[in-house]
CSV table of C-alpha atoms in Angstrom, one decimal:
chain,number,residue,atom,x,y,z
A,1,MET,CA,-20.5,-4.4,34.2
A,2,ASN,CA,-18.4,-1.6,35.9
A,3,THR,CA,-16.8,0.7,33.4
A,4,VAL,CA,-13.1,1.5,33.6
A,5,GLN,CA,-11.9,5.1,33.4
A,6,VAL,CA,-9.4,5.9,30.7
A,7,GLU,CA,-6.9,8.2,32.4
A,8,ASP,CA,-4.1,7.4,29.9
A,9,VAL,CA,-3.1,4.9,27.2
A,10,GLY,CA,-1.9,2.5,29.9
A,11,ASP,CA,-5.5,1.8,30.7
A,12,LEU,CA,-6.1,0.9,27.0
A,13,LYS,CA,-3.1,-1.3,27.0
A,14,GLU,CA,-4.3,-3.1,30.2
A,15,LEU,CA,-7.7,-3.7,28.6
A,16,ALA,CA,-6.1,-5.0,25.4
A,17,GLU,CA,-4.0,-7.4,27.3
A,18,LYS,CA,-7.1,-8.5,29.2
A,19,TYR,CA,-9.0,-9.4,26.1
A,20,TYR,CA,-6.0,-10.6,24.0
A,21,PRO,CA,-6.3,-14.3,24.8
A,22,GLU,CA,-10.0,-14.2,23.9
A,23,VAL,CA,-9.3,-12.3,20.7
A,24,VAL,CA,-6.7,-15.0,19.7
A,25,GLU,CA,-9.4,-17.6,20.2
A,26,PHE,CA,-11.8,-15.6,18.0
A,27,ARG,CA,-9.2,-15.3,15.3
A,28,ARG,CA,-8.5,-19.1,15.3
A,29,TYR,CA,-12.2,-19.9,15.2
A,30,PHE,CA,-12.7,-17.6,12.1
A,31,HIS,CA,-9.6,-19.0,10.5
A,32,MET,CA,-10.9,-22.6,10.9
A,33,HIS,CA,-14.4,-21.6,9.5
A,34,PRO,CA,-13.8,-19.2,6.6
A,35,GLU,CA,-16.5,-18.1,4.2
A,36,ILE,CA,-16.1,-16.5,0.8
A,37,SER,CA,-17.6,-13.2,-0.3
A,38,LYS,CA,-21.4,-12.9,0.0
A,39,ARG,CA,-21.6,-16.3,1.8
A,40,GLU,CA,-20.5,-15.2,5.3
A,41,PHE,CA,-23.6,-16.5,7.0
A,42,ASN,CA,-22.0,-18.4,9.9
A,43,THR,CA,-19.4,-15.6,10.3
A,44,GLN,CA,-22.3,-13.1,10.6
A,45,LYS,CA,-24.0,-15.3,13.2
A,46,LYS,CA,-20.8,-15.7,15.3
A,47,ILE,CA,-20.1,-12.0,15.3
A,48,ILE,CA,-23.7,-11.2,16.5
A,49,GLU,CA,-23.3,-13.9,19.1
A,50,ILE,CA,-20.1,-12.4,20.5
A,51,LEU,CA,-21.4,-8.8,20.3
A,52,GLY,CA,-24.6,-9.9,22.0
A,53,THR,CA,-22.7,-10.3,25.3
A,54,LEU,CA,-22.3,-6.5,25.3
A,55,LYS,CA,-25.9,-5.7,26.3
A,56,GLU,CA,-26.0,-2.0,25.5
A,57,LEU,CA,-24.9,-2.3,21.9
A,58,ASP,CA,-27.5,-1.7,19.2
A,59,ILE,CA,-26.8,-4.6,16.8
A,60,ARG,CA,-28.2,-5.2,13.3
A,61,LYS,CA,-27.5,-7.1,10.1
A,62,ALA,CA,-26.4,-5.0,7.2
A,63,GLY,CA,-25.1,-5.3,3.7
A,64,GLY,CA,-26.5,-8.8,3.3
A,65,THR,CA,-24.1,-10.8,5.4
A,66,GLY,CA,-22.5,-8.0,7.4
A,67,VAL,CA,-23.1,-6.6,10.9
A,68,ILE,CA,-23.3,-3.1,12.3
A,69,ALA,CA,-23.2,-2.4,16.0
A,70,ASP,CA,-23.6,1.1,17.6
A,71,LEU,CA,-22.1,2.0,21.0
A,72,LYS,CA,-23.5,5.2,22.6
A,73,GLY,CA,-21.0,7.0,24.8
A,74,GLY,CA,-21.8,8.6,28.1
A,75,LYS,CA,-21.6,12.1,26.7
A,76,PRO,CA,-22.9,13.7,23.5
A,77,GLY,CA,-20.5,14.1,20.6
A,78,LYS,CA,-19.6,13.0,17.1
A,79,THR,CA,-19.8,9.4,15.7
A,80,ILE,CA,-16.7,7.5,14.5
A,81,ALA,CA,-17.0,4.3,12.6
A,82,ILE,CA,-14.4,1.5,12.7
A,83,ARG,CA,-14.6,-1.1,9.9
A,84,ALA,CA,-13.4,-4.7,9.5
A,85,ASP,CA,-13.8,-6.9,6.5
A,86,ILE,CA,-15.0,-10.5,7.1
A,87,ASP,CA,-14.8,-12.6,4.0
A,88,ALA,CA,-12.2,-15.2,3.0
A,89,LEU,CA,-10.4,-16.0,-0.3
A,90,ALA,CA,-11.5,-18.9,-2.5
A,91,ILE,CA,-8.3,-20.9,-2.1
A,92,ASP,CA,-7.2,-23.9,-0.1
A,93,ASP,CA,-5.5,-23.3,3.3
A,94,GLU,CA,-2.0,-24.8,3.6
A,95,CYS,CA,-0.9,-23.0,6.9
A,96,GLY,CA,-0.4,-26.4,8.6
A,97,LYS,CA,-1.5,-25.2,12.0
A,98,PRO,CA,-4.2,-26.7,14.3
A,99,TYR,CA,-6.5,-23.9,13.3
A,100,GLN,CA,-6.1,-24.6,9.5
A,101,SER,CA,-9.3,-24.1,7.5
A,102,GLN,CA,-12.0,-26.8,7.8
A,103,ASN,CA,-13.8,-25.5,4.8
A,104,PRO,CA,-12.2,-26.8,1.5
A,105,GLY,CA,-11.7,-24.0,-1.0
A,106,ALA,CA,-11.9,-21.2,1.5
A,107,CYS,CA,-9.0,-19.6,3.4
A,108,HIS,CA,-8.4,-16.5,5.4
A,109,ALA,CA,-5.2,-15.8,3.5
A,110,CYS,CA,-5.5,-12.1,3.7
A,111,GLY,CA,-5.9,-11.6,7.4
A,112,HIS,CA,-9.6,-10.8,7.6
A,113,ASP,CA,-10.0,-13.4,10.4
A,114,GLY,CA,-7.7,-11.1,12.4
A,115,HIS,CA,-9.6,-8.0,11.3
A,116,ILE,CA,-12.8,-9.4,12.7
A,117,SER,CA,-11.2,-10.4,15.9
A,118,MET,CA,-9.4,-7.1,16.4
A,119,LEU,CA,-12.6,-5.2,16.0
A,120,LEU,CA,-14.4,-7.5,18.4
A,121,GLY,CA,-11.6,-6.8,20.9
A,122,VAL,CA,-11.9,-3.0,20.3
A,123,ALA,CA,-15.7,-3.3,20.9
A,124,LYS,CA,-15.0,-5.0,24.2
A,125,ILE,CA,-12.4,-2.4,25.2
A,126,LEU,CA,-14.5,0.6,24.3
A,127,TYR,CA,-17.6,-0.9,25.9
A,128,GLU,CA,-15.8,-1.0,29.2
A,129,VAL,CA,-15.1,2.7,29.0
A,130,ARG,CA,-18.4,3.8,27.4
A,131,ASP,CA,-19.4,6.1,30.3
A,132,LYS,CA,-16.3,8.2,29.6
A,133,ILE,CA,-16.7,8.4,25.8
A,134,LYS,CA,-17.8,11.7,24.3
A,135,GLY,CA,-19.8,10.6,21.3
A,136,ASN,CA,-20.6,7.3,19.7
A,137,ILE,CA,-18.7,4.4,18.0
A,138,ARG,CA,-20.1,2.4,15.1
A,139,PHE,CA,-18.5,-1.0,14.5
A,140,ILE,CA,-18.9,-2.1,10.9
A,141,PHE,CA,-18.2,-5.8,10.0
A,142,GLN,CA,-18.3,-5.7,6.3
A,143,PRO,CA,-18.8,-8.6,3.9
A,144,SER,CA,-17.4,-9.1,0.4
A,145,GLU,CA,-14.2,-7.1,0.2
A,146,GLU,CA,-12.3,-9.7,-1.8
A,147,GLU,CA,-14.8,-10.1,-4.6
A,148,VAL,CA,-16.2,-6.7,-5.8
A,149,SER,CA,-16.7,-7.3,-9.5
A,150,ASP,CA,-20.3,-8.3,-8.8
A,151,GLY,CA,-20.8,-5.7,-6.0
A,152,SER,CA,-18.7,-4.2,-3.3
A,153,GLY,CA,-19.5,-5.1,0.3
A,154,ALA,CA,-18.6,-1.5,1.3
A,155,ASP,CA,-21.1,-0.2,-1.2
A,156,ALA,CA,-23.7,-2.5,0.2
A,157,ILE,CA,-23.0,-1.3,3.7
A,158,ILE,CA,-23.3,2.4,2.6
A,159,LYS,CA,-26.6,1.7,0.8
A,160,ASP,CA,-27.9,0.1,4.0
A,161,GLY,CA,-27.2,3.2,6.0
A,162,GLY,CA,-23.8,2.2,7.4
A,163,LEU,CA,-22.4,5.7,7.2
A,164,ASP,CA,-25.6,7.6,8.2
A,165,GLY,CA,-24.7,10.1,10.9
A,166,VAL,CA,-21.0,9.1,10.8
A,167,ASP,CA,-18.4,11.9,10.9
A,168,ALA,CA,-15.2,9.9,10.1
A,169,VAL,CA,-14.2,6.3,9.5
A,170,ILE,CA,-11.1,4.3,10.3
A,171,GLY,CA,-10.0,0.8,9.4
A,172,ALA,CA,-6.9,-1.5,9.7
A,173,HIS,CA,-5.3,-4.1,7.6
A,174,LEU,CA,-2.9,-6.8,9.0
A,175,TRP,CA,0.1,-6.5,6.6
A,176,GLN,CA,2.9,-9.1,6.2
A,177,PRO,CA,5.5,-6.7,4.6
A,178,LEU,CA,5.6,-4.8,7.9
A,179,LYS,CA,7.4,-6.2,10.9
A,180,ILE,CA,5.5,-7.1,14.0
A,181,GLY,CA,5.3,-4.2,16.5
A,182,THR,CA,5.0,-1.6,13.8
A,183,VAL,CA,2.0,0.3,12.4
A,184,GLY,CA,2.0,2.2,9.1
A,185,ILE,CA,-0.1,5.4,9.1
A,186,SER,CA,0.2,7.7,6.2
A,187,SER,CA,-1.7,10.7,4.7
A,188,GLY,CA,-2.9,10.8,1.1
A,189,PRO,CA,-3.1,8.0,-1.5
A,190,MET,CA,-2.2,4.7,0.2
A,191,MET,CA,-3.7,1.9,-2.0
A,192,GLY,CA,-4.4,1.9,-5.7
A,193,ALA,CA,-7.7,2.2,-7.5
A,194,SER,CA,-8.5,-1.1,-9.2
A,195,ASP,CA,-10.3,-1.5,-12.6
A,196,GLU,CA,-11.0,-4.7,-14.3
A,197,PHE,CA,-10.9,-4.9,-18.1
A,198,GLU,CA,-12.1,-7.5,-20.6
A,199,ILE,CA,-11.1,-7.6,-24.2
A,200,SER,CA,-12.9,-9.8,-26.7
A,201,ILE,CA,-11.3,-10.2,-30.1
A,202,GLU,CA,-13.3,-11.8,-32.9
A,203,GLY,CA,-11.3,-13.1,-35.8
A,204,LYS,CA,-12.1,-15.8,-38.4
A,205,ALA,CA,-11.6,-19.5,-37.6
A,206,GLY,CA,-10.1,-22.0,-39.9
A,207,HIS,CA,-7.7,-24.9,-40.5
A,208,ALA,CA,-4.2,-24.4,-39.1
A,209,SER,CA,-2.7,-25.5,-42.4
A,210,MET,CA,-4.4,-22.6,-44.3
A,211,PRO,CA,-3.8,-19.5,-42.2
A,212,GLN,CA,-4.3,-17.3,-45.3
A,213,GLN,CA,-8.0,-18.0,-45.1
A,214,THR,CA,-8.3,-17.0,-41.4
A,215,ILE,CA,-7.9,-14.0,-39.1
A,216,ASP,CA,-6.0,-15.4,-36.2
A,217,SER,CA,-7.5,-14.2,-32.9
A,218,ILE,CA,-4.6,-15.7,-30.8
A,219,LEU,CA,-2.0,-13.8,-32.8
A,220,THR,CA,-4.0,-10.6,-32.5
A,221,ALA,CA,-4.5,-11.1,-28.8
A,222,SER,CA,-0.8,-11.9,-28.3
A,223,GLU,CA,0.2,-8.7,-30.0
A,224,VAL,CA,-2.3,-6.8,-27.8
A,225,VAL,CA,-0.7,-8.3,-24.6
A,226,VAL,CA,2.8,-7.3,-25.7
A,227,ALA,CA,1.6,-3.8,-26.6
A,228,LEU,CA,-0.2,-3.3,-23.3
A,229,ASN,CA,3.1,-3.7,-21.5
A,230,THR,CA,4.3,-0.5,-23.2
A,231,ILE,CA,1.7,1.7,-21.5
A,232,VAL,CA,3.3,2.2,-18.1
A,233,GLY,CA,6.8,2.6,-19.6
A,234,ARG,CA,5.9,4.9,-22.5
A,235,ASP,CA,2.5,6.5,-22.0
A,236,VAL,CA,2.4,7.2,-18.2
A,237,ASP,CA,4.3,10.1,-16.6
A,238,PRO,CA,7.4,8.5,-15.1
A,239,MET,CA,6.8,10.5,-11.9
A,240,LYS,CA,3.4,8.8,-11.6
A,241,GLN,CA,2.5,5.2,-10.8
A,242,ALA,CA,0.4,2.6,-12.7
A,243,VAL,CA,0.2,-1.1,-13.2
A,244,VAL,CA,-1.4,-2.9,-16.2
A,245,SER,CA,-1.5,-6.7,-15.9
A,246,VAL,CA,-3.2,-9.4,-18.0
A,247,GLY,CA,-4.3,-12.3,-15.9
A,248,VAL,CA,-6.5,-14.3,-18.3
A,249,PHE,CA,-5.9,-15.4,-21.9
A,250,ASN,CA,-8.6,-17.8,-23.2
A,251,SER,CA,-8.7,-19.0,-26.8
A,252,GLY,CA,-9.0,-22.2,-28.8
A,253,ARG,CA,-9.6,-25.8,-28.0
A,254,VAL,CA,-8.1,-27.7,-30.9
A,255,TYR,CA,-4.4,-28.0,-31.7
A,256,ASN,CA,-4.8,-27.9,-35.5
A,257,ALA,CA,-7.4,-25.2,-35.8
A,258,ILE,CA,-7.0,-21.4,-35.7
A,259,ALA,CA,-9.3,-20.0,-33.1
A,260,GLY,CA,-11.9,-17.4,-34.1
A,261,LYS,CA,-12.1,-15.7,-30.7
A,262,ALA,CA,-9.8,-14.8,-27.9
A,263,VAL,CA,-10.7,-13.2,-24.5
A,264,LEU,CA,-8.2,-11.2,-22.3
A,265,LYS,CA,-8.9,-10.1,-18.8
A,266,GLY,CA,-6.7,-8.0,-16.6
A,267,THR,CA,-6.4,-5.2,-14.0
A,268,ILE,CA,-5.4,-1.6,-14.0
A,269,ARG,CA,-4.0,-0.1,-10.7
A,270,THR,CA,-3.4,3.6,-10.3
A,271,LEU,CA,-3.0,6.2,-7.5
A,272,ASP,CA,-4.2,9.1,-9.5
A,273,GLU,CA,-7.6,9.6,-11.1
A,274,GLU,CA,-6.2,11.4,-14.2
A,275,ILE,CA,-3.7,8.6,-14.8
A,276,ARG,CA,-6.5,6.1,-14.3
A,277,LYS,CA,-8.5,7.7,-17.2
A,278,GLN,CA,-5.4,7.9,-19.4
A,279,VAL,CA,-4.5,4.3,-19.0
A,280,PHE,CA,-7.8,3.0,-20.2
A,281,ILE,CA,-7.8,5.4,-23.1
A,282,HIS,CA,-4.4,3.9,-24.2
A,283,ILE,CA,-5.7,0.3,-23.7
A,284,LYS,CA,-8.6,1.1,-26.0
A,285,LYS,CA,-6.4,2.7,-28.6
A,286,ILE,CA,-3.9,-0.2,-28.7
A,287,VAL,CA,-6.7,-2.8,-29.0
A,288,GLU,CA,-8.6,-1.0,-31.7
A,289,HIS,CA,-5.4,-0.3,-33.8
A,290,ILE,CA,-4.1,-3.8,-33.6
A,291,SER,CA,-7.5,-5.3,-34.4
A,292,GLU,CA,-7.8,-3.0,-37.4
A,293,MET,CA,-4.4,-4.0,-38.6
A,294,THR,CA,-5.2,-7.7,-38.4
A,295,GLY,CA,-8.7,-7.4,-39.6
A,296,ALA,CA,-10.3,-8.6,-36.4
A,297,HIS,CA,-13.2,-7.0,-34.5
A,298,CYS,CA,-12.8,-6.1,-30.8
A,299,HIS,CA,-15.0,-5.2,-27.8
A,300,ILE,CA,-13.6,-3.6,-24.7
A,301,LYS,CA,-15.3,-3.5,-21.3
A,302,LYS,CA,-14.2,-1.9,-18.1
A,303,ASN,CA,-15.5,-2.6,-14.6
A,304,VAL,CA,-14.7,-0.2,-11.8
A,305,CYS,CA,-13.8,-2.3,-8.7
A,306,THR,CA,-12.4,0.2,-6.2
A,307,TYR,CA,-11.2,3.8,-5.9
A,308,VAL,CA,-7.9,5.1,-4.5
A,309,VAL,CA,-7.6,4.7,-0.7
A,310,ASP,CA,-6.9,8.4,-0.1
A,311,ASN,CA,-6.4,9.0,3.6
A,312,ASP,CA,-7.7,12.4,4.9
A,313,PRO,CA,-4.8,14.5,6.2
A,314,GLN,CA,-6.6,15.8,9.4
A,315,VAL,CA,-7.9,12.4,10.4
A,316,THR,CA,-4.5,10.7,9.6
A,317,ASP,CA,-2.6,13.3,11.7
A,318,ILE,CA,-4.8,12.4,14.7
A,319,VAL,CA,-4.6,8.7,14.1
A,320,LEU,CA,-0.8,8.9,13.8
A,321,LYS,CA,-0.4,10.8,17.0
A,322,ALA,CA,-2.7,8.2,18.7
A,323,GLY,CA,-0.6,5.4,17.4
A,324,ARG,CA,2.6,7.0,18.6
A,325,GLU,CA,1.1,7.4,22.1
A,326,ILE,CA,0.8,3.6,22.1
A,327,ILE,CA,4.0,2.4,20.4
A,328,GLY,CA,6.2,5.5,19.9
A,329,ASP,CA,8.0,5.9,16.6
A,330,LYS,CA,7.1,2.4,15.6
A,331,ALA,CA,3.9,4.0,14.4
A,332,HIS,CA,5.2,5.8,11.3
A,333,PRO,CA,4.3,6.8,7.7
A,334,ILE,CA,4.9,4.2,4.9
A,335,ASN,CA,4.9,4.3,1.1
A,336,PRO,CA,1.7,3.4,-0.8
A,337,PHE,CA,0.8,0.0,-2.2
A,338,MET,CA,-0.8,-0.9,-5.5
A,339,SER,CA,-3.0,-3.4,-3.8
A,340,SER,CA,-6.6,-2.3,-3.7
A,341,GLU,CA,-9.3,-2.0,-1.0
A,342,ASP,CA,-13.0,-1.2,-1.1
A,343,PHE,CA,-12.5,0.8,2.1
A,344,SER,CA,-12.1,3.5,-0.6
A,345,TYR,CA,-15.9,3.5,-1.0
A,346,TYR,CA,-16.2,5.0,2.5
A,347,LEU,CA,-13.6,7.6,1.8
A,348,GLN,CA,-15.6,8.7,-1.2
A,349,LYS,CA,-18.3,9.7,1.2
A,350,ILE,CA,-16.6,10.9,4.5
A,351,PRO,CA,-13.1,11.6,5.7
A,352,GLY,CA,-11.1,8.6,7.1
A,353,CYS,CA,-7.9,6.8,7.5
A,354,PHE,CA,-6.8,3.3,6.7
A,355,ILE,CA,-3.8,1.9,8.6
A,356,PHE,CA,-1.5,-1.1,8.3
A,357,VAL,CA,-0.6,-3.3,11.3
A,358,GLY,CA,2.6,-5.3,10.9
A,359,VAL,CA,2.4,-9.1,11.2
A,360,GLY,CA,5.7,-10.2,9.6
A,361,ASN,CA,8.1,-12.2,11.8
A,362,ARG,CA,10.8,-14.2,10.1
A,363,GLU,CA,11.9,-15.8,13.3
A,364,LYS,CA,8.4,-17.4,13.7
A,365,GLY,CA,8.2,-18.3,10.0
A,366,ILE,CA,5.7,-15.6,9.2
A,367,ILE,CA,7.1,-14.9,5.8
A,368,TYR,CA,4.3,-15.7,3.3
A,369,PRO,CA,2.6,-12.8,1.6
A,370,GLN,CA,-1.1,-12.0,1.6
A,371,HIS,CA,-3.1,-14.4,-0.7
A,372,HIS,CA,-0.6,-17.2,-0.3
A,373,PRO,CA,-2.0,-20.6,0.8
A,374,LYS,CA,0.5,-20.7,3.7
A,375,TYR,CA,-0.2,-17.1,4.9
A,376,ASP,CA,-0.3,-16.7,8.6
A,377,ILE,CA,0.2,-13.9,11.2
A,378,ASP,CA,2.1,-13.3,14.4
A,379,GLU,CA,-0.9,-13.1,16.6
A,380,LYS,CA,0.7,-10.5,18.9
A,381,ALA,CA,-0.3,-8.0,16.1
A,382,LEU,CA,-3.9,-8.3,17.3
A,383,CYS,CA,-3.0,-6.7,20.6
A,384,TYR,CA,-1.1,-3.8,18.9
A,385,GLY,CA,-4.1,-3.3,16.5
A,386,MET,CA,-6.6,-3.2,19.3
A,387,GLU,CA,-4.6,-0.7,21.3
A,388,VAL,CA,-4.0,1.7,18.3
A,389,MET,CA,-7.5,1.5,17.0
A,390,SER,CA,-9.1,2.0,20.4
A,391,ASN,CA,-6.9,5.1,21.1
A,392,ALA,CA,-7.4,6.4,17.6
A,393,ALA,CA,-11.2,6.3,17.9
A,394,LEU,CA,-11.2,8.0,21.3
A,395,LYS,CA,-8.8,10.7,20.0
A,396,LEU,CA,-10.9,11.4,16.9
A,397,LEU,CA,-13.9,11.9,19.1
A,398,GLU,CA,-12.0,14.4,21.2
A,399,LYS,CA,-10.2,16.3,18.4
A,400,PHE,CA,-11.8,15.8,15.0
């Protein structure tokens, strides 16, 4: 294949337009054939098949069901990694389009089908200009971003050598709250750390007509739920941000019996490590004090899911300028979100930047948020994403 010289961003735009129809087909294929975390076997096979047409890529399986592909540039230099997550959510697809999921109980309702496809497009674009690249590009197709409680896909990639020799990493997320044609690129904390907590409360079971002989685990757990909602409003600095949400309350099976055990599960989201520590301390204090008051016993467990996505200032500055070369001031800083991302694992190891590509388009009915069964995207976003990510990777190799 003859390579194309990159004289200006117009060349990248031309290549993105060239591959756009193919990338749309990739996206629709992956949307029709979603696979949930740690089961992305067909997805992995398809990615390798597509990348295999680019003969000079060094391709290998990594992180279980992930893929890593290395592109060596024509000139020596640094190595920049670009990451896409590849897993789907364990929900049914209700998008109502011809490319609706054919796998019951699995749906790309977070845009990862688009992430895979954009990165495949970026690989094709940069492959064409490889002789002009000063350095190397690593393409990381990461499994298991959605389900990290039993092991992060990012952590698995890192343990498999995914960041070995890499100087910086970038990634992109298709994002419904942002309008089509815009890209959010901000320095500093961008997405919240996520911690999972589980509270087990042991009371004393008994007959509902004789509560004096029992220790009511449901009542105790209910008081805990109410009290947990005071943490953000009364224990966290009002100039800081935090979220404490209980998503699971399991107890009892019989209507006329007082349950002896209750289990609560929930999440903590923070943008600051000190606040993160403080919130869990307050949770522990509340649970222990209420349990002591009611006579119940308690056990509290915390599981770290992700860290804060904290974009490196130098990398972000280069990426923002690269984005503005493509779409002008429609590449702009945005406020952080409390959603979490295991891209944060990479940022614990090397500098990087995570950006948000707008997919929202009310005129086309693209109004449903991430994780909604009817979630869909304006596919033109794939082109914007390819252009910005390709230019960002090249600019990082030049300037970082």
